[in-house]
Amino acid sequence: MNASRAAVLAFPGRLASFRREGWPMVPITILAVIALLAIFADVIAPHDPQVGLLGERFRPPAWQQGGSAAHLLGTDHVGRDVLSRLIFGARVSMVVGFTAVIFAGVVGTVLGILAGYLGGWVDQVIMRVTDAWLALPALTFAIFLAAIVGPSEMNIVIILGIVYWTRYARVVRGEVLSLKERDYVRLAIVAGCSKRTIMRRHILPNVVNSAIVLATLMLGVVIVTEAALSFLGVGVPPPKPAWGLMLADGKKGLMAGYWWLTVLPGVCIMLMVLSANLLGDWLRVKLDPQLRQL
Amino acid sequence: MKRFVVRRVGYALLSLVVLSATIFVFVRLTGDPSVLLVEPGASKADIDAIRADLGLDRPLLVQYAVFVKGLLKADFGRSFYYRTPVLELYLERLPNSLLLAVVAMAFSLAIGIPSGILAAVRVNGGWDRAGKIFALLGLSMPSFWVGLLLILFFSVYLGWLPSSGSGTPWHVLMPAFALGWYFAAAHMRLTRSSMLEVLGSEYIKLARLKGLPEALVIGKHAFKNALIPVLTLAGINLVLMVNVSIVVETVFAWPGVGRLLYEGISFRDFPVVQTTVILSGVMIVAVNLAVDLMYAVIDPRIRYER
Amino acid sequence: MSDTPLLDVRGLTTHYVSARGTRVTRAVEDVSFTLRDGETLGIVGESGSGKSTLALSLLRLLPPAARIVAGAVRFEGEDLLNKPESEMRRIRGKRIAMILQDPMASLNPLFTVGDQVGEPLRVHEGATRRGAWNRARELLGAVRISAPAARVRNYPHELSGGMRQRIVGAIAISCGPRVLIADEPTTSLDVTIQAQYLSLLRELQRAQGLAMIFITHNLGIVARMCDAVAVMYAGRIVEAGPVRRIFGAPQHPYTRALIESIPRLGEANGRLTAIEGQPPDPAALPTGCAFHPRCPQRLERCATEVPHDTAIATDHRTACWLHP
């Protein structure tokens, strides 16, 4: 039985111990709620998020004067229901966030493993690119790419993947370097396993932990970046209701005091990022205390 | 020591090469870079002229060489919108961004360092917990949202501060706070962990054994030592601030290089975009190199590494 | 010389409690000893025996997880355990001083030697910067550092380990304390310098009329430096008495084993005698006498009952069921 098999078989046991220890219920609940909203948006949202009634522009939330029960959280500058847009926005954030994180994670982990395990020129090339790309601020890089290919939901995911894989690569490579020295890896080499087999069966399962922790932490970062891109107009294009886009629209009503268009989308972003960060922190401590330097 | 310097400089140059190649490749990835590098609405003759200029029919490596040559000559092209060399525009706006970054850094240190020290000294106590919450908020609240909230509060509701532009010290307060917010949390975390490490050291133990009052132990002995890593990070972050200020500058219409980048993408002024990105990279690589070298001067052990 | 001991410790017990209160580590358990004016007491034990915790307990500088749960400590007749912190601070460095093991780590790398040596004077005796600086120079001379006027300006990393440990010594004696606690002061020093440092400590003791507590695992040092010795094992004192008596006729099996395990040059035997087994984990001590698993002379009683102190002669006591 190799180490990876053992790791996988231990998982149910680990799950059980999680339940005993007490999961961080608040972030998990928040993320679960957001996920549910995203999945069932069509059913839950009271209005069509992309259709606005010009007669209903700038309605404040229901509890303020001038608000109505039809639009619990008010309407925006073209009369679209804010609540519905927030709910559909959850879908956008979740989809873009998760997809980008997974994309970056897969690419980064694979390249990190290759760089760390194979060494030599493969390592050099991958590391030089990683170092150089890490020198460029993520937002700047993303804007640059968006300016070239033009904004669309798909493009954003790819762009975010391109911008963020380097974070994974660096961490995973470090892990692989230390894993290479472990006995079971050495035994596998002596036993004559091919490089590919070793990387797949011994190295990969062991770096998955770090990758997962990093992914949760990156989720927050990615969402903020996506919001920034949308805010600047190079992210998810209108009329799709991305929270960042709502903030950009909200700015138009800011000076007039239409606070809900600015505060509410931001609160949603904050809640999602906060939950992702808390979850990531907890996972980091749980999965491997040695990962604390992340 | 010399070997170390040569090696680090070599790495830096290599990074710059990779960056320039990356930018070059991505521009050409979309097929026809003349679409980007030509003014919208230009005539066919103009487009052909640009294509000849860039040598788009020549092999890729030659094009790259032309590109790099241009960079080295500090020729970054002309802005479509402003019709002036982009480099000129950039340098014109840079001081504004620097000003904003400096004030933002001052904010972040003024908030981050004392709260970090408090959190460490009263570890696991009330202050520490408050500090942890502050750190989380700093990471989760996007800086531009903080900026918008500040405008809502101080410009719209209270009417105290101007919501855009520059010119008076009042103009700088809100954008600097918004920009510094995230970094304040980062600095607080680092100060806290650095301080905790220092407080566990032997010389602090000895300071207490000498019977020094606790204020002196912390204020004199611990403080200076704990600050070293924080200030190093702050130096790197300062440059980072200049380069990530785009959203804050956009929110507050602050005339810095971030706003320039925004104008670049709004007006489809690609030379501006490309230049800003290149110069961002150059700046950061340069600062990282400078910090590495500075460390080698301070700490002799580093020079003999690897 | 008065009859009241300078330092009188009775039944001192210090425990470390883990964060959730689940593990209790009995670092120091029911320790009693006395220290007279001008006397040098050696406290001997392996690592983990609780020696350092004992020293820190006396000065009440324990980490937050540790607590003094029982006992009394009287210094010059005053009760130290119930003193307010502000008064303890006035005792530390001024009336009771301590030297730590690692001279490199004990000195703050960012401040000059002169600053650090003069600091206790400024704090305890209200000396001025100039006054403290001058005194620092004198003190460096007293610990036999050459060219003290130049050394005062140096930073710690510019000086050798031996010099740094002398500086730590200078800091300790700066305010003329009555008691000096030295926690393994020579362990980090080169062997060649150790002897010099020890003779320096001897000299300082004579000149200042100091009483010393010398914490070490090295019996050779104890033999050379100390008047009395207390042997610690797993947080308790298993034997205590004048040095000559303990070395000449050790009563406790552990003491005996320690003395026998010192390699002696020229002995025909050739084999090194070591004590079987490992020192116990302070958080999971054996029942009864903590030494019984390793004791060649254990009785049945030893596994169940903790032995109490028995006087073998005046000043010589041991805690062992061989001497009930």
Short mmCIF file of C-alpha atoms in Angstrom, two decimals, chain A residues 135-137 140 144, chain B residues 16 19-20 23 67 71-72 74-77 85-92 94 239 242-243 257 260-261 271-287:
data_model
loop_
_atom_site.label_atom_id
_atom_site.label_comp_id
_atom_site.label_asym_id
_atom_site.label_seq_id
_atom_site.Cartn_x
_atom_site.Cartn_y
_atom_site.Cartn_z
CA ALA A 135 6.47 40.55 -10.09
CA LEU A 136 3.53 41.97 -11.97
CA PRO A 137 0.60 42.95 -9.75
CA THR A 140 -2.43 45.15 -13.63
CA PHE A 144 -3.63 44.16 -19.58
CA LEU B 16 12.58 41.69 -17.20
CA LEU B 19 8.13 40.01 -18.74
CA SER B 20 8.80 41.83 -21.96
CA ILE B 23 3.78 41.14 -23.01
CA PHE B 67 10.16 45.74 -29.60
CA LEU B 71 11.89 49.78 -24.93
CA LEU B 72 15.53 50.31 -24.34
CA ALA B 74 12.58 54.51 -23.86
CA ASP B 75 10.25 54.74 -26.79
CA PHE B 76 6.92 53.52 -25.56
CA GLY B 77 4.79 54.85 -28.31
CA PRO B 85 4.50 60.11 -25.97
CA VAL B 86 3.16 57.80 -23.32
CA LEU B 87 6.31 57.98 -21.29
CA GLU B 88 5.79 61.69 -20.90
CA LEU B 89 2.26 61.18 -19.70
CA TYR B 90 3.39 58.51 -17.29
CA LEU B 91 6.16 60.56 -15.76
CA GLU B 92 3.82 63.47 -15.45
CA LEU B 94 3.82 59.41 -11.43
CA VAL B 239 5.96 50.41 -4.76
CA VAL B 242 1.76 52.83 -6.72
CA ASN B 243 0.91 50.02 -9.06
CA VAL B 257 -0.69 56.55 -13.18
CA LEU B 260 -3.91 56.81 -16.64
CA LEU B 261 -4.27 53.06 -17.01
CA PRO B 271 0.00 52.14 -26.01
CA VAL B 272 -0.93 53.62 -22.66
CA VAL B 273 -2.01 50.26 -21.31
CA GLN B 274 1.05 48.48 -22.56
CA THR B 275 3.42 51.10 -21.21
CA THR B 276 1.86 51.21 -17.79
CA VAL B 277 2.08 47.47 -17.49
CA ILE B 278 5.70 47.35 -18.61
CA LEU B 279 6.73 50.12 -16.27
CA SER B 280 4.87 48.44 -13.42
CA GLY B 281 6.86 45.32 -13.91
CA VAL B 282 10.11 47.19 -14.21
CA MET B 283 9.50 49.15 -11.05
CA ILE B 284 8.68 46.12 -8.97
CA VAL B 285 11.57 44.04 -10.24
CA ALA B 286 13.88 46.96 -9.49
CA VAL B 287 12.56 47.38 -5.97
#
